Amino acid sequence: MNKRFLAVLWMLYIVCTLPAQEDDWTRTNILRVRFGSGYHIDTYLSPFAYTGLQYGLSNEWWQPFRQDSRLGETGRLAGWGHVGRISLTGYNCRTTARSNTINGLHVGAGWGAFYCWKWLNDRLQLHLGPYLEASFGARNIGSNVNKPLSFDIAAELMGMTGISWSFYGKKTSYRLNYLLRTNLIGFDYLPEYWQSYYEIEQGSKGMARCSGHWNHHTLKHELMLDMQFPHTTWRLGAEHVYTDYGTASQRFMSHSLSIVLGCIWQYKLKSNSRL
């Protein structure tokens, strides 16, 4: 057999059996429960304002983008990360006179990318980037024969920013976080004002429209304290969510303030590891 051909086969064997470079990246996962008060206006169902209790469960994860190991720590993706969230919120509200009730359920999911600036040995961090969120909500009113249900659908491109400061104890560490998201542009869905529940069943359409600060306001921000102990890490803080949108004939508004308790853990993902 040709010696040159054997040499090529030997080189291919060496290349294919070289150990793969380990590509690890750390993911931070935060599971949170929320409890607080809610204030809701839905003039499709009722002209009155409703107040009551609001509660929810959410999960979010933060991680850097994967980097090609050949690029090193200063590669093209150094400093970039992404975040994903999913949340479930329920509420039970009444009028001031306690004459009627509204029960609601809201589901939201989103993903965003951000660049992070770090100072003072990474103790002070600032991140900024876009965030895409989709949400669906349904409300049921206790007393309204013709219009017992109302739906809420929206998809928004948002601006996202946050700042954090870390400080340390003898065997503990702490991080104070402020996070803010607000809508830029997207679309939402509104039911026709005179449309009844029975007309929806027959296929009557509502109105889908382009949305932005001129007709739809979304503001979500939170102040959190992360507390890391020898074996566990917890998050405690407050979250404020405000949405206000509609037309000249009908208005939808939601305003909530909640206490948040969360559990934080980190783990590494290895692209070359087997199940």
Short mmCIF file of the C-alpha atoms (twelve columns), coordinates in Angstrom:
data_MODEL
# 
_entry.id   MODEL 
# 
loop_
_atom_site.group_PDB 
_atom_site.id 
_atom_site.type_symbol 
_atom_site.label_atom_id 
_atom_site.label_alt_id 
_atom_site.label_comp_id 
_atom_site.label_asym_id 
_atom_site.label_seq_id 
_atom_site.Cartn_x 
_atom_site.Cartn_y 
_atom_site.Cartn_z 
_atom_site.pdbx_PDB_model_num 
ATOM 1   C CA . MET A 1   0.000   0.000  0.000  1 
ATOM 2   C CA . ASN A 2   1.216   3.508  -0.791 1 
ATOM 3   C CA . LYS A 3   3.167   4.933  2.158  1 
ATOM 4   C CA . ARG A 4   1.823   8.426  1.506  1 
ATOM 5   C CA . PHE A 5   -1.751  7.126  1.750  1 
ATOM 6   C CA . LEU A 6   -0.935  5.382  5.053  1 
ATOM 7   C CA . ALA A 7   0.552   8.609  6.420  1 
ATOM 8   C CA . VAL A 8   -2.643  10.524 5.562  1 
ATOM 9   C CA . LEU A 9   -4.785  7.877  7.296  1 
ATOM 10  C CA . TRP A 10  -2.569  8.066  10.380 1 
ATOM 11  C CA . MET A 11  -2.879  11.874 10.541 1 
ATOM 12  C CA . LEU A 12  -6.679  11.649 10.214 1 
ATOM 13  C CA . TYR A 13  -6.775  9.091  13.029 1 
ATOM 14  C CA . ILE A 14  -4.746  11.389 15.316 1 
ATOM 15  C CA . VAL A 15  -6.980  14.401 14.567 1 
ATOM 16  C CA . CYS A 16  -10.222 12.468 15.100 1 
ATOM 17  C CA . THR A 17  -9.092  10.997 18.421 1 
ATOM 18  C CA . LEU A 18  -7.879  14.271 19.960 1 
ATOM 19  C CA . PRO A 19  -9.883  15.087 23.119 1 
ATOM 20  C CA . ALA A 20  -12.599 17.663 22.440 1 
ATOM 21  C CA . GLN A 21  -12.204 21.024 24.128 1 
ATOM 22  C CA . GLU A 22  -14.673 21.227 26.987 1 
ATOM 23  C CA . ASP A 23  -17.280 23.899 26.391 1 
ATOM 24  C CA . ASP A 24  -18.973 24.756 29.691 1 
ATOM 25  C CA . TRP A 25  -21.197 27.650 30.539 1 
ATOM 26  C CA . THR A 26  -23.047 28.413 33.728 1 
ATOM 27  C CA . ARG A 27  -26.797 28.905 33.905 1 
ATOM 28  C CA . THR A 28  -28.513 30.700 36.776 1 
ATOM 29  C CA . ASN A 29  -32.084 29.568 37.441 1 
ATOM 30  C CA . ILE A 30  -34.560 31.457 39.648 1 
ATOM 31  C CA . LEU A 31  -37.898 29.977 40.739 1 
ATOM 32  C CA . ARG A 32  -40.184 32.614 42.268 1 
ATOM 33  C CA . VAL A 33  -43.560 32.875 43.960 1 
ATOM 34  C CA . ARG A 34  -45.459 36.189 44.152 1 
ATOM 35  C CA . PHE A 35  -48.270 37.456 46.325 1 
ATOM 36  C CA . GLY A 36  -49.805 40.913 46.447 1 
ATOM 37  C CA . SER A 37  -52.611 43.233 45.460 1 
ATOM 38  C CA . GLY A 38  -54.111 43.936 42.061 1 
ATOM 39  C CA . TYR A 39  -56.218 46.715 40.532 1 
ATOM 40  C CA . HIS A 40  -58.027 45.983 37.252 1 
ATOM 41  C CA . ILE A 41  -60.252 47.863 34.814 1 
ATOM 42  C CA . ASP A 42  -61.917 46.058 31.891 1 
ATOM 43  C CA . THR A 43  -64.670 48.205 30.409 1 
ATOM 44  C CA . TYR A 44  -65.591 45.434 27.971 1 
ATOM 45  C CA . LEU A 45  -66.950 43.516 30.976 1 
ATOM 46  C CA . SER A 46  -67.805 46.283 33.423 1 
ATOM 47  C CA . PRO A 47  -67.451 50.079 33.829 1 
ATOM 48  C CA . PHE A 48  -66.220 49.650 37.413 1 
ATOM 49  C CA . ALA A 49  -62.732 49.161 38.861 1 
ATOM 50  C CA . TYR A 50  -61.935 45.888 40.643 1 
ATOM 51  C CA . THR A 51  -59.392 45.333 43.421 1 
ATOM 52  C CA . GLY A 52  -58.259 42.193 45.193 1 
ATOM 53  C CA . LEU A 53  -55.549 39.589 45.660 1 
ATOM 54  C CA . GLN A 54  -53.038 38.532 43.040 1 
ATOM 55  C CA . TYR A 55  -50.641 35.574 43.147 1 
ATOM 56  C CA . GLY A 56  -48.272 33.923 40.749 1 
ATOM 57  C CA . LEU A 57  -45.475 31.510 39.964 1 
ATOM 58  C CA . SER A 58  -42.600 32.210 37.585 1 
ATOM 59  C CA . ASN A 59  -39.251 30.862 36.498 1 
ATOM 60  C CA . GLU A 60  -36.373 32.653 34.808 1 
ATOM 61  C CA . TRP A 61  -32.893 31.674 33.690 1 
ATOM 62  C CA . TRP A 62  -29.790 33.723 32.885 1 
ATOM 63  C CA . GLN A 63  -26.695 32.559 31.059 1 
ATOM 64  C CA . PRO A 64  -23.922 33.858 28.800 1 
ATOM 65  C CA . PHE A 65  -23.963 33.059 25.118 1 
ATOM 66  C CA . ARG A 66  -21.796 30.107 24.170 1 
ATOM 67  C CA . GLN A 67  -18.327 31.195 23.091 1 
ATOM 68  C CA . ASP A 68  -16.005 29.467 20.685 1 
ATOM 69  C CA . SER A 69  -13.056 28.466 22.853 1 
ATOM 70  C CA . ARG A 70  -10.697 29.678 20.132 1 
ATOM 71  C CA . LEU A 71  -11.960 33.227 20.655 1 
ATOM 72  C CA . GLY A 72  -10.980 33.321 24.315 1 
ATOM 73  C CA . GLU A 73  -12.465 35.541 26.999 1 
ATOM 74  C CA . THR A 74  -12.297 38.577 24.696 1 
ATOM 75  C CA . GLY A 75  -14.077 36.890 21.791 1 
ATOM 76  C CA . ARG A 76  -17.001 38.283 19.857 1 
ATOM 77  C CA . LEU A 77  -19.568 37.115 22.423 1 
ATOM 78  C CA . ALA A 78  -17.671 38.129 25.558 1 
ATOM 79  C CA . GLY A 79  -19.974 40.218 27.743 1 
ATOM 80  C CA . TRP A 80  -23.158 39.051 25.993 1 
ATOM 81  C CA . GLY A 81  -25.840 36.964 27.665 1 
ATOM 82  C CA . HIS A 82  -29.498 36.049 27.382 1 
ATOM 83  C CA . VAL A 83  -32.465 35.551 29.681 1 
ATOM 84  C CA . GLY A 84  -35.711 33.594 29.419 1 
ATOM 85  C CA . ARG A 85  -38.845 33.858 31.536 1 
ATOM 86  C CA . ILE A 86  -42.197 32.149 31.913 1 
ATOM 87  C CA . SER A 87  -44.888 33.191 34.366 1 
ATOM 88  C CA . LEU A 88  -48.388 32.265 35.508 1 
ATOM 89  C CA . THR A 89  -50.547 34.792 37.389 1 
ATOM 90  C CA . GLY A 90  -54.020 34.493 38.873 1 
ATOM 91  C CA . TYR A 91  -56.195 37.061 40.613 1 
ATOM 92  C CA . ASN A 92  -59.547 37.442 42.303 1 
ATOM 93  C CA . CYS A 93  -60.968 40.978 42.506 1 
ATOM 94  C CA . ARG A 94  -64.185 42.687 43.603 1 
ATOM 95  C CA . THR A 95  -65.813 46.071 43.154 1 
ATOM 96  C CA . THR A 96  -65.655 48.587 45.996 1 
ATOM 97  C CA . ALA A 97  -69.270 47.766 46.869 1 
ATOM 98  C CA . ARG A 98  -68.404 44.025 46.685 1 
ATOM 99  C CA . SER A 99  -71.323 43.560 44.307 1 
ATOM 100 C CA . ASN A 100 -69.439 41.700 41.573 1 
ATOM 101 C CA . THR A 101 -66.213 39.749 41.032 1 
ATOM 102 C CA . ILE A 102 -63.638 39.244 38.302 1 
ATOM 103 C CA . ASN A 103 -61.371 36.184 38.247 1 
ATOM 104 C CA . GLY A 104 -58.428 36.217 35.893 1 
ATOM 105 C CA . LEU A 105 -55.525 34.112 34.648 1 
ATOM 106 C CA . HIS A 106 -52.502 35.469 32.794 1 
ATOM 107 C CA . VAL A 107 -49.674 33.547 31.082 1 
ATOM 108 C CA . GLY A 108 -46.526 35.224 29.802 1 
ATOM 109 C CA . ALA A 109 -43.255 34.079 28.246 1 
ATOM 110 C CA . GLY A 110 -40.292 35.997 26.934 1 
ATOM 111 C CA . TRP A 111 -36.665 35.927 25.834 1 
ATOM 112 C CA . GLY A 112 -34.079 38.666 25.616 1 
ATOM 113 C CA . ALA A 113 -30.403 39.308 24.886 1 
ATOM 114 C CA . PHE A 114 -28.218 41.848 26.659 1 
ATOM 115 C CA . TYR A 115 -24.712 43.223 26.959 1 
ATOM 116 C CA . CYS A 116 -23.264 43.477 30.467 1 
ATOM 117 C CA . TRP A 117 -20.759 46.096 31.639 1 
ATOM 118 C CA . LYS A 118 -18.774 45.307 34.802 1 
ATOM 119 C CA . TRP A 119 -16.775 47.489 37.181 1 
ATOM 120 C CA . LEU A 120 -15.079 47.240 40.603 1 
ATOM 121 C CA . ASN A 121 -14.040 43.593 40.236 1 
ATOM 122 C CA . ASP A 122 -17.483 42.666 38.845 1 
ATOM 123 C CA . ARG A 123 -19.282 43.948 41.944 1 
ATOM 124 C CA . LEU A 124 -21.104 46.653 39.987 1 
ATOM 125 C CA . GLN A 125 -22.855 45.466 36.818 1 
ATOM 126 C CA . LEU A 126 -25.146 47.101 34.273 1 
ATOM 127 C CA . HIS A 127 -26.928 45.282 31.460 1 
ATOM 128 C CA . LEU A 128 -28.982 46.574 28.530 1 
ATOM 129 C CA . GLY A 129 -30.703 44.912 25.594 1 
ATOM 130 C CA . PRO A 130 -33.945 43.997 23.752 1 
ATOM 131 C CA . TYR A 131 -36.586 41.649 25.134 1 
ATOM 132 C CA . LEU A 132 -39.422 39.921 23.249 1 
ATOM 133 C CA . GLU A 133 -42.530 38.970 25.241 1 
ATOM 134 C CA . ALA A 134 -45.827 37.257 24.382 1 
ATOM 135 C CA . SER A 135 -48.776 37.124 26.772 1 
ATOM 136 C CA . PHE A 136 -52.307 35.788 27.013 1 
ATOM 137 C CA . GLY A 137 -54.909 36.610 29.638 1 
ATOM 138 C CA . ALA A 138 -58.499 35.576 30.270 1 
ATOM 139 C CA . ARG A 139 -61.002 37.134 32.666 1 
ATOM 140 C CA . ASN A 140 -64.395 35.961 33.871 1 
ATOM 141 C CA . ILE A 141 -66.927 38.279 35.498 1 
ATOM 142 C CA . GLY A 142 -69.365 36.923 38.046 1 
ATOM 143 C CA . SER A 143 -72.493 38.724 36.846 1 
ATOM 144 C CA . ASN A 144 -72.822 39.564 33.134 1 
ATOM 145 C CA . VAL A 145 -75.018 37.316 30.981 1 
ATOM 146 C CA . ASN A 146 -74.082 38.669 27.548 1 
ATOM 147 C CA . LYS A 147 -70.346 39.233 28.097 1 
ATOM 148 C CA . PRO A 148 -68.986 36.904 30.808 1 
ATOM 149 C CA . LEU A 149 -65.491 36.526 29.266 1 
ATOM 150 C CA . SER A 150 -62.747 38.861 28.122 1 
ATOM 151 C CA . PHE A 151 -59.439 37.974 26.442 1 
ATOM 152 C CA . ASP A 152 -56.109 39.702 26.361 1 
ATOM 153 C CA . ILE A 153 -53.439 38.910 23.712 1 
ATOM 154 C CA . ALA A 154 -50.238 40.833 23.063 1 
ATOM 155 C CA . ALA A 155 -46.715 40.441 21.684 1 
ATOM 156 C CA . GLU A 156 -44.219 43.197 22.386 1 
ATOM 157 C CA . LEU A 157 -40.627 44.135 21.668 1 
ATOM 158 C CA . MET A 158 -39.407 45.694 24.894 1 
ATOM 159 C CA . GLY A 159 -36.358 47.527 26.166 1 
ATOM 160 C CA . MET A 160 -34.678 45.809 29.128 1 
ATOM 161 C CA . THR A 161 -32.092 47.137 31.560 1 
ATOM 162 C CA . GLY A 162 -30.829 46.354 35.025 1 
ATOM 163 C CA . ILE A 163 -28.188 47.298 37.545 1 
ATOM 164 C CA . SER A 164 -26.772 45.242 40.427 1 
ATOM 165 C CA . TRP A 165 -24.392 45.783 43.314 1 
ATOM 166 C CA . SER A 166 -22.727 42.919 45.202 1 
ATOM 167 C CA . PHE A 167 -21.397 43.068 48.766 1 
ATOM 168 C CA . TYR A 168 -20.076 40.403 51.067 1 
ATOM 169 C CA . GLY A 169 -20.231 39.118 54.633 1 
ATOM 170 C CA . LYS A 170 -17.930 36.702 56.428 1 
ATOM 171 C CA . LYS A 171 -19.595 33.534 55.093 1 
ATOM 172 C CA . THR A 172 -22.355 35.086 53.011 1 
ATOM 173 C CA . SER A 173 -22.723 37.313 49.983 1 
ATOM 174 C CA . TYR A 174 -25.487 39.622 48.836 1 
ATOM 175 C CA . ARG A 175 -26.556 41.287 45.602 1 
ATOM 176 C CA . LEU A 176 -29.027 44.143 45.202 1 
ATOM 177 C CA . ASN A 177 -30.780 44.156 41.796 1 
ATOM 178 C CA . TYR A 178 -33.020 46.628 40.016 1 
ATOM 179 C CA . LEU A 179 -34.602 45.415 36.752 1 
ATOM 180 C CA . LEU A 180 -36.781 47.367 34.311 1 
ATOM 181 C CA . ARG A 181 -38.682 46.422 31.154 1 
ATOM 182 C CA . THR A 182 -40.933 48.660 29.055 1 
ATOM 183 C CA . ASN A 183 -42.620 48.138 25.701 1 
ATOM 184 C CA . LEU A 184 -41.376 49.707 22.458 1 
ATOM 185 C CA . ILE A 185 -43.531 48.283 19.663 1 
ATOM 186 C CA . GLY A 186 -45.678 45.208 19.047 1 
ATOM 187 C CA . PHE A 187 -49.305 44.256 18.543 1 
ATOM 188 C CA . ASP A 188 -52.328 43.613 20.740 1 
ATOM 189 C CA . TYR A 189 -55.871 42.291 20.314 1 
ATOM 190 C CA . LEU A 190 -59.047 44.056 21.430 1 
ATOM 191 C CA . PRO A 191 -62.582 42.644 21.350 1 
ATOM 192 C CA . GLU A 192 -65.227 44.691 19.568 1 
ATOM 193 C CA . TYR A 193 -66.966 46.876 22.120 1 
ATOM 194 C CA . TRP A 194 -70.521 45.678 21.349 1 
ATOM 195 C CA . GLN A 195 -69.488 42.086 20.690 1 
ATOM 196 C CA . SER A 196 -71.114 39.554 23.003 1 
ATOM 197 C CA . TYR A 197 -69.938 36.147 24.141 1 
ATOM 198 C CA . TYR A 198 -72.346 34.470 21.726 1 
ATOM 199 C CA . GLU A 199 -71.001 36.480 18.790 1 
ATOM 200 C CA . ILE A 200 -67.471 35.329 19.622 1 
ATOM 201 C CA . GLU A 201 -68.677 31.708 19.414 1 
ATOM 202 C CA . GLN A 202 -70.083 32.447 15.953 1 
ATOM 203 C CA . GLY A 203 -66.692 33.708 14.724 1 
ATOM 204 C CA . SER A 204 -67.097 37.466 15.047 1 
ATOM 205 C CA . LYS A 205 -63.649 39.050 14.929 1 
ATOM 206 C CA . GLY A 206 -62.119 41.594 17.260 1 
ATOM 207 C CA . MET A 207 -59.407 44.064 16.323 1 
ATOM 208 C CA . ALA A 208 -55.676 43.299 16.073 1 
ATOM 209 C CA . ARG A 209 -53.530 46.423 15.827 1 
ATOM 210 C CA . CYS A 210 -49.973 47.716 16.012 1 
ATOM 211 C CA . SER A 211 -49.203 48.873 19.529 1 
ATOM 212 C CA . GLY A 212 -46.671 51.183 21.126 1 
ATOM 213 C CA . HIS A 213 -46.463 53.971 23.674 1 
ATOM 214 C CA . TRP A 214 -49.070 55.945 21.741 1 
ATOM 215 C CA . ASN A 215 -51.812 53.380 22.561 1 
ATOM 216 C CA . HIS A 216 -50.340 50.706 24.863 1 
ATOM 217 C CA . HIS A 217 -48.208 51.193 27.992 1 
ATOM 218 C CA . THR A 218 -46.357 48.343 29.701 1 
ATOM 219 C CA . LEU A 219 -43.999 48.870 32.623 1 
ATOM 220 C CA . LYS A 220 -42.495 46.044 34.673 1 
ATOM 221 C CA . HIS A 221 -39.849 46.657 37.269 1 
ATOM 222 C CA . GLU A 222 -38.576 45.048 40.424 1 
ATOM 223 C CA . LEU A 223 -36.150 45.586 43.283 1 
ATOM 224 C CA . MET A 224 -34.616 42.370 44.629 1 
ATOM 225 C CA . LEU A 225 -32.071 41.308 47.220 1 
ATOM 226 C CA . ASP A 226 -30.235 38.025 46.585 1 
ATOM 227 C CA . MET A 227 -28.830 36.370 49.699 1 
ATOM 228 C CA . GLN A 228 -26.266 33.605 49.346 1 
ATOM 229 C CA . PHE A 229 -25.675 31.387 52.376 1 
ATOM 230 C CA . PRO A 230 -23.272 28.410 52.654 1 
ATOM 231 C CA . HIS A 231 -25.750 25.959 51.099 1 
ATOM 232 C CA . THR A 232 -28.670 27.952 49.638 1 
ATOM 233 C CA . THR A 233 -29.352 31.211 47.820 1 
ATOM 234 C CA . TRP A 234 -32.620 33.126 48.173 1 
ATOM 235 C CA . ARG A 235 -34.231 36.147 46.547 1 
ATOM 236 C CA . LEU A 236 -36.563 38.561 48.331 1 
ATOM 237 C CA . GLY A 237 -38.057 41.752 46.947 1 
ATOM 238 C CA . ALA A 238 -40.963 43.611 45.381 1 
ATOM 239 C CA . GLU A 239 -42.347 43.667 41.831 1 
ATOM 240 C CA . HIS A 240 -44.539 46.319 40.212 1 
ATOM 241 C CA . VAL A 241 -46.397 45.666 36.937 1 
ATOM 242 C CA . TYR A 242 -48.482 48.268 35.089 1 
ATOM 243 C CA . THR A 243 -50.334 47.938 31.772 1 
ATOM 244 C CA . ASP A 244 -52.776 50.420 30.243 1 
ATOM 245 C CA . TYR A 245 -54.221 50.242 26.733 1 
ATOM 246 C CA . GLY A 246 -57.455 50.554 24.778 1 
ATOM 247 C CA . THR A 247 -59.406 52.845 22.493 1 
ATOM 248 C CA . ALA A 248 -61.660 55.858 22.914 1 
ATOM 249 C CA . SER A 249 -64.610 53.549 23.637 1 
ATOM 250 C CA . GLN A 250 -63.020 50.994 25.955 1 
ATOM 251 C CA . ARG A 251 -60.085 50.746 28.336 1 
ATOM 252 C CA . PHE A 252 -58.068 47.910 29.852 1 
ATOM 253 C CA . MET A 253 -55.783 48.549 32.799 1 
ATOM 254 C CA . SER A 254 -53.899 46.344 35.248 1 
ATOM 255 C CA . HIS A 255 -51.821 47.548 38.172 1 
ATOM 256 C CA . SER A 256 -50.211 45.156 40.680 1 
ATOM 257 C CA . LEU A 257 -47.678 45.290 43.500 1 
ATOM 258 C CA . SER A 258 -46.342 41.974 44.811 1 
ATOM 259 C CA . ILE A 259 -43.891 40.592 47.318 1 
ATOM 260 C CA . VAL A 260 -41.537 38.079 45.701 1 
ATOM 261 C CA . LEU A 261 -39.738 35.122 47.268 1 
ATOM 262 C CA . GLY A 262 -37.409 33.078 45.105 1 
ATOM 263 C CA . CYS A 263 -34.836 30.315 45.210 1 
ATOM 264 C CA . ILE A 264 -31.658 30.597 43.103 1 
ATOM 265 C CA . TRP A 265 -29.334 27.865 41.934 1 
ATOM 266 C CA . GLN A 266 -26.569 27.597 39.372 1 
ATOM 267 C CA . TYR A 267 -25.395 24.666 37.302 1 
ATOM 268 C CA . LYS A 268 -23.048 24.060 34.400 1 
ATOM 269 C CA . LEU A 269 -24.031 22.790 30.973 1 
ATOM 270 C CA . LYS A 270 -21.457 20.714 29.111 1 
ATOM 271 C CA . SER A 271 -21.920 20.404 25.366 1 
ATOM 272 C CA . ASN A 272 -19.750 17.277 25.131 1 
ATOM 273 C CA . SER A 273 -21.161 15.339 28.086 1 
ATOM 274 C CA . ARG A 274 -23.360 12.286 27.599 1 
ATOM 275 C CA . LEU A 275 -26.713 11.664 29.208 1 
# 
